[in-house]
Amino acid sequence: MSEHSANPSAAAATGRPRAVKAVIPAAGLATRFLPATKAVPKELLPVVDRPVLQYIVEEAAQAGISDVLLITGRGKTSMVDHFDRRPDLEARLEEKGDEKTLAAVRRPSELAEIYTCRQPEQLGLGHAVGYAESHVGDQPFAVLLGDEFVNLSEPLLPAMLELQARTGGVVLAFFEVDPADTKRYGIASVEPAESELTDIGEVVKVTGMVEKPKPEDAPSNLAVLGRYVLPGKIFDAIRRTQPGSGGEIQLTDAMELLRTEGTPVHAIVYRGTRYDTGMPLGYLQTVVQIAAEREDLGAEFRKWLAEFVNSDASGGPNT
Ligand code: UTP
């Protein structure tokens, strides 16, 4: 393995452009979080005092992406309002001289240009991404799933964008799971990549992917994380992809089609912290971790949490 990839000149060296747009598919039905998500999109569930989706757009903005396409669906348009200005609210906060809240209210509208399109029927992640074609064209682009984000102090996306500019192929991210849990995730088979290393994790070459294998059938314990950087030709592959697992048009199947036709597929094995807010347990873990890290309320929250965990009420050690 040679030099690492977080090298801004990498794209220039290959002559390929780095992706500058992100797509956030957020049209799914969120059945794992019902009934909370019957009327409220899971992307708008709060993590402390901002919605999950804001953390995701922050992640894109931190990677230098300022053009974000949200794929929405029925009952989900309120997501877009969060990134709009609120002049009435801002005027009131200005009157009160509440600069801190004012900055927090303005922040989402300053992160990126937000565009939207609708997926009329929820026919799968691949199907949803297909709707981005007229916005993205034939350029590479990032896909960030709307219920997952990473710790911003351990950024993943910049390294993925650089790697994609160098390979021109598909770039994924993996995280390691307990081998007993492979049936909950898309799992990859991999081989070492030549001369690739990033700041944030090892780079591997992907030789195949299986959806939710039993532990005994799993080719590894590397699970697919909700970040992808894709070449524009994925749209043609999506069109050629038949419904797969669950009767849905799967992004995994479209990527597999490209791979078998010769497109290189690489992945970064991410060693940082990943937050999964797509179901109640992961969501609760996320809220607790982020709250505990917050400068403004972390110290008080951690103190309370330690007392709670040791108390009778929690069923903790004193019971
Ligand atoms: P999930 O597998 O998490 O599906 O989709 P879901 O519907 O959101 O949630 P569950 O599994 O029923 O609880 C992964 C991502 O793809 C989007 C989702 O919004 C989520 O961000 N998606 C999925 C779409 O945009 N459209 C679809 O048809 C399916």
Short mmCIF file of C-alpha atoms and ligand atoms in Angstrom, two decimals:
data_model
loop_
_atom_site.label_atom_id
_atom_site.label_comp_id
_atom_site.label_asym_id
_atom_site.label_seq_id
_atom_site.Cartn_x
_atom_site.Cartn_y
_atom_site.Cartn_z
CA MET A 1 0.00 0.00 0.00
CA SER A 2 1.36 3.43 -0.90
CA GLU A 3 0.35 7.04 -0.32
CA HIS A 4 -3.07 7.86 1.10
CA SER A 5 -5.89 9.14 -1.07
CA ALA A 6 -7.02 12.31 0.69
CA ASN A 7 -5.03 14.19 -1.86
CA PRO A 8 -6.73 17.11 -3.58
CA SER A 9 -4.56 16.70 -6.64
CA ALA A 10 -5.80 13.13 -7.16
CA ALA A 11 -8.72 14.17 -9.36
CA ALA A 12 -6.52 16.51 -11.33
CA ALA A 13 -4.05 13.66 -11.89
CA THR A 14 -6.74 11.48 -13.51
CA GLY A 15 -8.47 14.37 -15.25
CA ARG A 16 -11.77 13.13 -13.84
CA PRO A 17 -14.06 15.54 -12.01
CA ARG A 18 -14.92 14.99 -8.37
CA ALA A 19 -18.64 14.57 -7.71
CA VAL A 20 -20.24 17.88 -6.76
CA LYS A 21 -23.85 16.81 -6.22
CA ALA A 22 -25.50 14.64 -3.59
CA VAL A 23 -28.76 12.73 -3.71
CA ILE A 24 -30.62 11.87 -0.52
CA PRO A 25 -33.27 9.21 -1.12
CA ALA A 26 -35.86 9.85 1.59
CA ALA A 27 -39.08 8.52 0.10
CA GLY A 28 -39.18 5.18 1.93
CA LEU A 29 -42.10 4.07 4.08
CA ALA A 30 -40.02 3.69 7.27
CA THR A 31 -41.95 0.66 8.49
CA ARG A 32 -39.34 -0.17 11.15
CA PHE A 33 -40.20 3.01 13.01
CA LEU A 34 -44.00 2.92 12.95
CA PRO A 35 -46.18 4.39 14.31
CA ALA A 36 -43.87 7.42 14.84
CA THR A 37 -43.32 7.63 11.09
CA LYS A 38 -46.98 7.44 10.11
CA ALA A 39 -47.19 11.24 9.82
CA VAL A 40 -43.61 12.37 10.57
CA PRO A 41 -40.81 11.39 8.16
CA LYS A 42 -38.02 9.50 9.95
CA GLU A 43 -35.61 12.02 8.42
CA LEU A 44 -37.22 14.71 10.60
CA LEU A 45 -36.97 12.86 13.92
CA PRO A 46 -34.92 15.09 16.23
CA VAL A 47 -31.49 14.14 17.47
CA VAL A 48 -31.27 16.52 20.46
CA ASP A 49 -32.43 19.73 18.73
CA ARG A 50 -32.02 19.20 15.02
CA PRO A 51 -33.49 16.65 12.64
CA VAL A 52 -31.54 13.66 11.37
CA LEU A 53 -31.63 15.14 7.88
CA GLN A 54 -29.71 18.22 8.96
CA TYR A 55 -26.80 16.07 10.16
CA ILE A 56 -26.78 14.42 6.73
CA VAL A 57 -26.80 17.68 4.80
CA GLU A 58 -24.05 18.95 7.16
CA GLU A 59 -22.03 15.89 6.16
CA ALA A 60 -22.47 16.68 2.46
CA ALA A 61 -21.62 20.36 3.00
CA GLN A 62 -18.50 19.44 4.97
CA ALA A 63 -17.36 17.39 1.95
CA GLY A 64 -17.73 20.45 -0.29
CA ILE A 65 -21.08 19.45 -1.79
CA SER A 66 -23.48 22.37 -2.06
CA ASP A 67 -26.07 20.88 -4.41
CA VAL A 68 -28.39 18.38 -2.74
CA LEU A 69 -31.34 16.61 -4.33
CA LEU A 70 -33.89 15.22 -1.89
CA ILE A 71 -36.01 12.38 -3.23
CA THR A 72 -39.29 12.73 -1.38
CA GLY A 73 -42.64 11.02 -1.43
CA ARG A 74 -46.18 11.38 -0.17
CA GLY A 75 -46.39 13.15 3.21
CA LYS A 76 -42.70 13.98 3.19
CA THR A 77 -42.59 17.49 1.77
CA SER A 78 -42.19 19.04 5.26
CA MET A 79 -38.55 17.90 5.07
CA VAL A 80 -37.90 20.65 2.56
CA ASP A 81 -39.33 23.35 4.85
CA HIS A 82 -36.54 22.74 7.31
CA PHE A 83 -34.02 24.06 4.76
CA ASP A 84 -36.09 27.12 3.88
CA ARG A 85 -35.72 30.57 5.45
CA ARG A 86 -38.26 31.63 8.13
CA PRO A 87 -38.25 35.46 7.94
CA ASP A 88 -41.08 35.78 10.52
CA LEU A 89 -39.24 33.66 13.08
CA GLU A 90 -35.92 35.33 12.31
CA ALA A 91 -37.44 38.82 12.79
CA ARG A 92 -38.81 37.79 16.19
CA LEU A 93 -35.47 36.37 17.32
CA GLU A 94 -33.68 39.50 16.06
CA GLU A 95 -36.06 41.67 18.10
CA LYS A 96 -35.29 39.59 21.17
CA GLY A 97 -31.56 39.80 20.44
CA ASP A 98 -31.30 35.99 20.58
CA GLU A 99 -28.30 35.67 18.24
CA LYS A 100 -27.57 32.05 19.13
CA THR A 101 -31.04 30.74 18.24
CA LEU A 102 -31.13 32.99 15.20
CA ALA A 103 -27.93 31.43 13.87
CA ALA A 104 -29.29 27.94 14.56
CA VAL A 105 -32.53 28.71 12.70
CA ARG A 106 -30.65 30.11 9.70
CA ARG A 107 -28.05 27.37 9.60
CA PRO A 108 -30.01 24.78 7.52
CA SER A 109 -30.73 27.30 4.76
CA GLU A 110 -27.03 28.14 4.54
CA LEU A 111 -25.74 24.60 4.13
CA ALA A 112 -26.61 23.83 0.51
CA GLU A 113 -28.95 24.47 -2.38
CA ILE A 114 -31.77 21.98 -1.84
CA TYR A 115 -33.66 20.57 -4.82
CA THR A 116 -36.42 18.01 -4.67
CA CYS A 117 -38.14 15.46 -6.79
CA ARG A 118 -40.76 12.86 -5.99
CA GLN A 119 -40.69 9.12 -6.20
CA PRO A 120 -44.37 8.43 -6.90
CA GLU A 121 -44.31 4.80 -5.76
CA GLN A 122 -41.93 3.23 -3.26
CA LEU A 123 -40.44 0.59 -5.53
CA GLY A 124 -37.01 0.44 -3.89
CA LEU A 125 -33.79 2.36 -3.33
CA GLY A 126 -32.53 1.78 -6.89
CA HIS A 127 -35.84 3.02 -8.27
CA ALA A 128 -35.61 6.14 -6.05
CA VAL A 129 -32.04 6.92 -7.17
CA GLY A 130 -33.20 6.57 -10.79
CA TYR A 131 -35.28 9.72 -10.33
CA ALA A 132 -32.10 11.76 -9.87
CA GLU A 133 -31.04 11.34 -13.49
CA SER A 134 -32.41 14.59 -14.89
CA HIS A 135 -30.77 16.55 -12.04
CA VAL A 136 -27.42 14.75 -12.07
CA GLY A 137 -26.94 13.97 -15.77
CA ASP A 138 -23.94 11.83 -16.67
CA GLN A 139 -21.67 13.13 -13.89
CA PRO A 140 -20.61 11.17 -10.80
CA PHE A 141 -22.64 11.91 -7.67
CA ALA A 142 -22.89 10.94 -4.02
CA VAL A 143 -25.84 9.12 -2.46
CA LEU A 144 -26.45 9.62 1.26
CA LEU A 145 -29.22 7.56 2.84
CA GLY A 146 -31.58 9.66 4.92
CA ASP A 147 -31.49 7.63 8.12
CA GLU A 148 -27.76 7.24 8.74
CA PHE A 149 -24.87 9.61 9.37
CA VAL A 150 -21.28 9.57 10.55
CA ASN A 151 -19.33 11.54 13.11
CA LEU A 152 -18.29 14.77 11.43
CA SER A 153 -14.94 14.74 13.19
CA GLU A 154 -14.18 11.45 11.36
CA PRO A 155 -15.32 12.44 7.84
CA LEU A 156 -15.91 9.66 5.34
CA LEU A 157 -17.33 11.34 2.26
CA PRO A 158 -14.27 13.40 1.19
CA ALA A 159 -12.14 10.24 0.96
CA MET A 160 -14.89 8.49 -1.03
CA LEU A 161 -15.15 11.40 -3.48
CA GLU A 162 -11.38 11.43 -4.03
CA LEU A 163 -11.30 7.68 -4.55
CA GLN A 164 -14.15 7.83 -7.08
CA ALA A 165 -12.38 10.60 -9.02
CA ARG A 166 -9.35 8.30 -9.26
CA THR A 167 -11.11 5.06 -10.18
CA GLY A 168 -14.07 6.44 -12.15
CA GLY A 169 -16.08 3.51 -10.80
CA VAL A 170 -18.41 2.81 -7.92
CA VAL A 171 -17.19 3.68 -4.42
CA LEU A 172 -18.89 2.27 -1.32
CA ALA A 173 -18.24 2.35 2.40
CA PHE A 174 -18.35 -0.62 4.74
CA PHE A 175 -18.43 -1.05 8.49
CA GLU A 176 -17.61 -4.17 10.43
CA VAL A 177 -20.48 -6.04 12.07
CA ASP A 178 -20.60 -8.90 14.53
CA PRO A 179 -20.51 -12.05 12.31
CA ALA A 180 -23.76 -13.20 13.99
CA ASP A 181 -25.57 -10.10 12.66
CA THR A 182 -24.86 -10.41 8.93
CA LYS A 183 -28.51 -11.23 8.16
CA ARG A 184 -29.50 -7.62 8.87
CA TYR A 185 -27.21 -6.07 6.24
CA GLY A 186 -25.91 -6.11 2.69
CA ILE A 187 -22.57 -7.98 3.00
CA ALA A 188 -19.61 -7.79 0.60
CA SER A 189 -16.92 -10.14 -0.55
CA VAL A 190 -13.65 -8.27 -1.03
CA GLU A 191 -10.00 -8.55 -1.92
CA PRO A 192 -7.17 -6.18 -1.01
CA ALA A 193 -6.89 -3.16 -3.30
CA GLU A 194 -3.48 -2.30 -4.66
CA SER A 195 -1.82 0.88 -3.48
CA GLU A 196 -4.86 2.41 -1.86
CA LEU A 197 -5.04 3.84 1.64
CA THR A 198 -7.05 6.71 3.06
CA ASP A 199 -6.90 8.63 6.29
CA ILE A 200 -10.17 7.19 7.44
CA GLY A 201 -9.90 3.49 6.61
CA GLU A 202 -8.47 0.77 4.41
CA VAL A 203 -9.58 0.54 0.76
CA VAL A 204 -10.75 -2.82 -0.57
CA LYS A 205 -11.82 -4.04 -3.99
CA VAL A 206 -15.35 -5.43 -4.03
CA THR A 207 -15.78 -8.81 -5.69
CA GLY A 208 -19.46 -9.33 -4.89
CA MET A 209 -22.36 -8.40 -2.63
CA VAL A 210 -25.11 -10.44 -0.99
CA GLU A 211 -28.23 -9.11 0.70
CA LYS A 212 -28.75 -10.22 4.30
CA PRO A 213 -26.87 -13.57 4.28
CA LYS A 214 -27.04 -16.04 7.18
CA PRO A 215 -23.79 -15.97 9.20
CA GLU A 216 -22.70 -19.33 7.75
CA ASP A 217 -23.17 -18.03 4.17
CA ALA A 218 -21.69 -14.56 4.69
CA PRO A 219 -18.51 -13.93 2.65
CA SER A 220 -17.23 -11.43 5.28
CA ASN A 221 -18.45 -9.28 8.14
CA LEU A 222 -18.25 -6.08 6.06
CA ALA A 223 -21.67 -4.41 5.85
CA VAL A 224 -22.69 -1.71 3.39
CA LEU A 225 -22.95 1.75 4.96
CA GLY A 226 -25.45 4.26 3.54
CA ARG A 227 -22.93 6.28 1.51
CA TYR A 228 -22.19 5.68 -2.17
CA VAL A 229 -20.36 7.61 -4.88
CA LEU A 230 -21.63 6.50 -8.25
CA PRO A 231 -20.75 7.16 -11.88
CA GLY A 232 -23.51 8.57 -14.14
CA LYS A 233 -23.82 5.23 -15.91
CA ILE A 234 -25.63 3.83 -12.86
CA PHE A 235 -28.86 5.27 -14.32
CA ASP A 236 -28.66 3.04 -17.36
CA ALA A 237 -27.89 0.09 -15.07
CA ILE A 238 -30.95 0.91 -12.90
CA ARG A 239 -33.14 0.90 -16.02
CA ARG A 240 -31.83 -2.58 -16.85
CA THR A 241 -32.35 -3.89 -13.29
CA GLN A 242 -35.33 -6.12 -12.61
CA PRO A 243 -37.10 -6.15 -9.23
CA GLY A 244 -35.06 -8.22 -6.79
CA SER A 245 -35.18 -8.81 -3.04
CA GLY A 246 -38.61 -7.82 -1.61
CA GLY A 247 -39.89 -7.16 -5.15
CA GLU A 248 -37.98 -3.84 -5.13
CA ILE A 249 -35.53 -2.39 -7.66
CA GLN A 250 -32.35 -2.64 -5.63
CA LEU A 251 -29.41 -0.28 -5.96
CA THR A 252 -27.17 -3.20 -5.00
CA ASP A 253 -28.36 -5.15 -8.07
CA ALA A 254 -27.69 -2.19 -10.40
CA MET A 255 -24.18 -1.81 -8.95
CA GLU A 256 -23.59 -5.55 -9.34
CA LEU A 257 -24.60 -5.26 -12.99
CA LEU A 258 -21.99 -2.55 -13.54
CA ARG A 259 -19.36 -4.57 -11.68
CA THR A 260 -19.93 -7.71 -13.76
CA GLU A 261 -19.63 -5.55 -16.89
CA GLY A 262 -16.21 -4.32 -15.79
CA THR A 263 -16.80 -1.15 -13.76
CA PRO A 264 -14.39 -1.14 -10.79
CA VAL A 265 -16.08 -1.20 -7.38
CA HIS A 266 -14.05 -0.14 -4.35
CA ALA A 267 -14.96 0.51 -0.75
CA ILE A 268 -13.48 2.24 2.26
CA VAL A 269 -13.73 0.24 5.47
CA TYR A 270 -14.85 3.02 7.79
CA ARG A 271 -13.45 2.91 11.32
CA GLY A 272 -15.25 5.99 12.63
CA THR A 273 -18.60 6.23 14.39
CA ARG A 274 -21.76 5.58 12.40
CA TYR A 275 -25.21 6.51 13.67
CA ASP A 276 -28.20 4.48 12.45
CA THR A 277 -31.47 6.28 13.09
CA GLY A 278 -33.68 4.05 10.94
CA MET A 279 -35.09 2.06 13.87
CA PRO A 280 -35.83 2.73 17.54
CA LEU A 281 -32.74 1.14 19.16
CA GLY A 282 -30.22 2.78 16.83
CA TYR A 283 -32.07 6.06 17.12
CA LEU A 284 -31.95 5.98 20.94
CA GLN A 285 -28.23 5.14 20.88
CA THR A 286 -27.64 8.05 18.50
CA VAL A 287 -29.53 10.56 20.64
CA VAL A 288 -27.64 9.48 23.78
CA GLN A 289 -24.22 9.61 22.09
CA ILE A 290 -24.78 13.00 20.45
CA ALA A 291 -26.30 14.48 23.60
CA ALA A 292 -23.39 13.22 25.70
CA GLU A 293 -20.90 14.86 23.29
CA ARG A 294 -22.65 18.23 23.12
CA GLU A 295 -20.63 21.08 24.57
CA ASP A 296 -23.67 22.93 25.88
CA LEU A 297 -25.51 20.10 27.65
CA GLY A 298 -23.19 17.08 27.53
CA ALA A 299 -21.72 17.44 31.03
CA GLU A 300 -25.12 17.71 32.72
CA PHE A 301 -26.61 14.95 30.59
CA ARG A 302 -23.73 12.53 31.28
CA LYS A 303 -24.04 13.16 35.01
CA TRP A 304 -27.78 12.46 34.90
CA LEU A 305 -27.27 9.41 32.71
CA ALA A 306 -24.71 7.87 35.05
CA GLU A 307 -27.06 8.40 38.02
CA PHE A 308 -30.00 7.00 36.06
CA VAL A 309 -28.13 3.89 34.94
CA ASN A 310 -27.17 3.16 38.54
CA SER A 311 -30.64 3.78 39.90
CA ASP A 312 -33.57 1.47 40.69
CA ALA A 313 -35.66 3.17 37.99
CA SER A 314 -33.36 1.90 35.23
CA GLY A 315 -33.23 -1.64 36.54
CA GLY A 316 -29.54 -0.91 37.00
CA PRO A 317 -26.92 -2.33 39.41
CA ASN A 318 -28.73 -1.15 42.54
CA THR A 319 -31.89 -3.14 41.91
P1 UTP B 1 -34.84 1.46 3.87
O1 UTP B 1 -34.42 0.10 3.53
O2 UTP B 1 -34.38 2.01 5.18
O3 UTP B 1 -36.42 1.53 3.77
O4 UTP B 1 -34.41 2.40 2.69
P2 UTP B 1 -37.42 2.50 4.49
O5 UTP B 1 -38.73 2.42 3.79
O6 UTP B 1 -36.85 3.87 4.61
O7 UTP B 1 -37.52 1.92 5.97
P3 UTP B 1 -38.06 0.49 6.51
O8 UTP B 1 -37.02 -0.52 6.14
O9 UTP B 1 -39.42 0.24 5.93
O10 UTP B 1 -38.12 0.74 7.98
C1 UTP B 1 -33.10 2.94 2.59
C2 UTP B 1 -33.21 4.37 2.11
O11 UTP B 1 -33.80 4.40 0.82
C3 UTP B 1 -34.93 5.25 0.79
C4 UTP B 1 -35.38 5.36 2.24
O12 UTP B 1 -36.06 6.58 2.46
C5 UTP B 1 -34.06 5.24 3.00
O13 UTP B 1 -33.40 6.48 3.13
N1 UTP B 1 -35.95 4.64 -0.09
C6 UTP B 1 -36.24 3.31 0.02
C7 UTP B 1 -36.60 5.43 -1.02
O14 UTP B 1 -36.34 6.65 -1.11
N2 UTP B 1 -37.54 4.86 -1.82
C8 UTP B 1 -37.86 3.54 -1.76
O15 UTP B 1 -38.71 3.08 -2.54
C9 UTP B 1 -37.18 2.75 -0.81
#
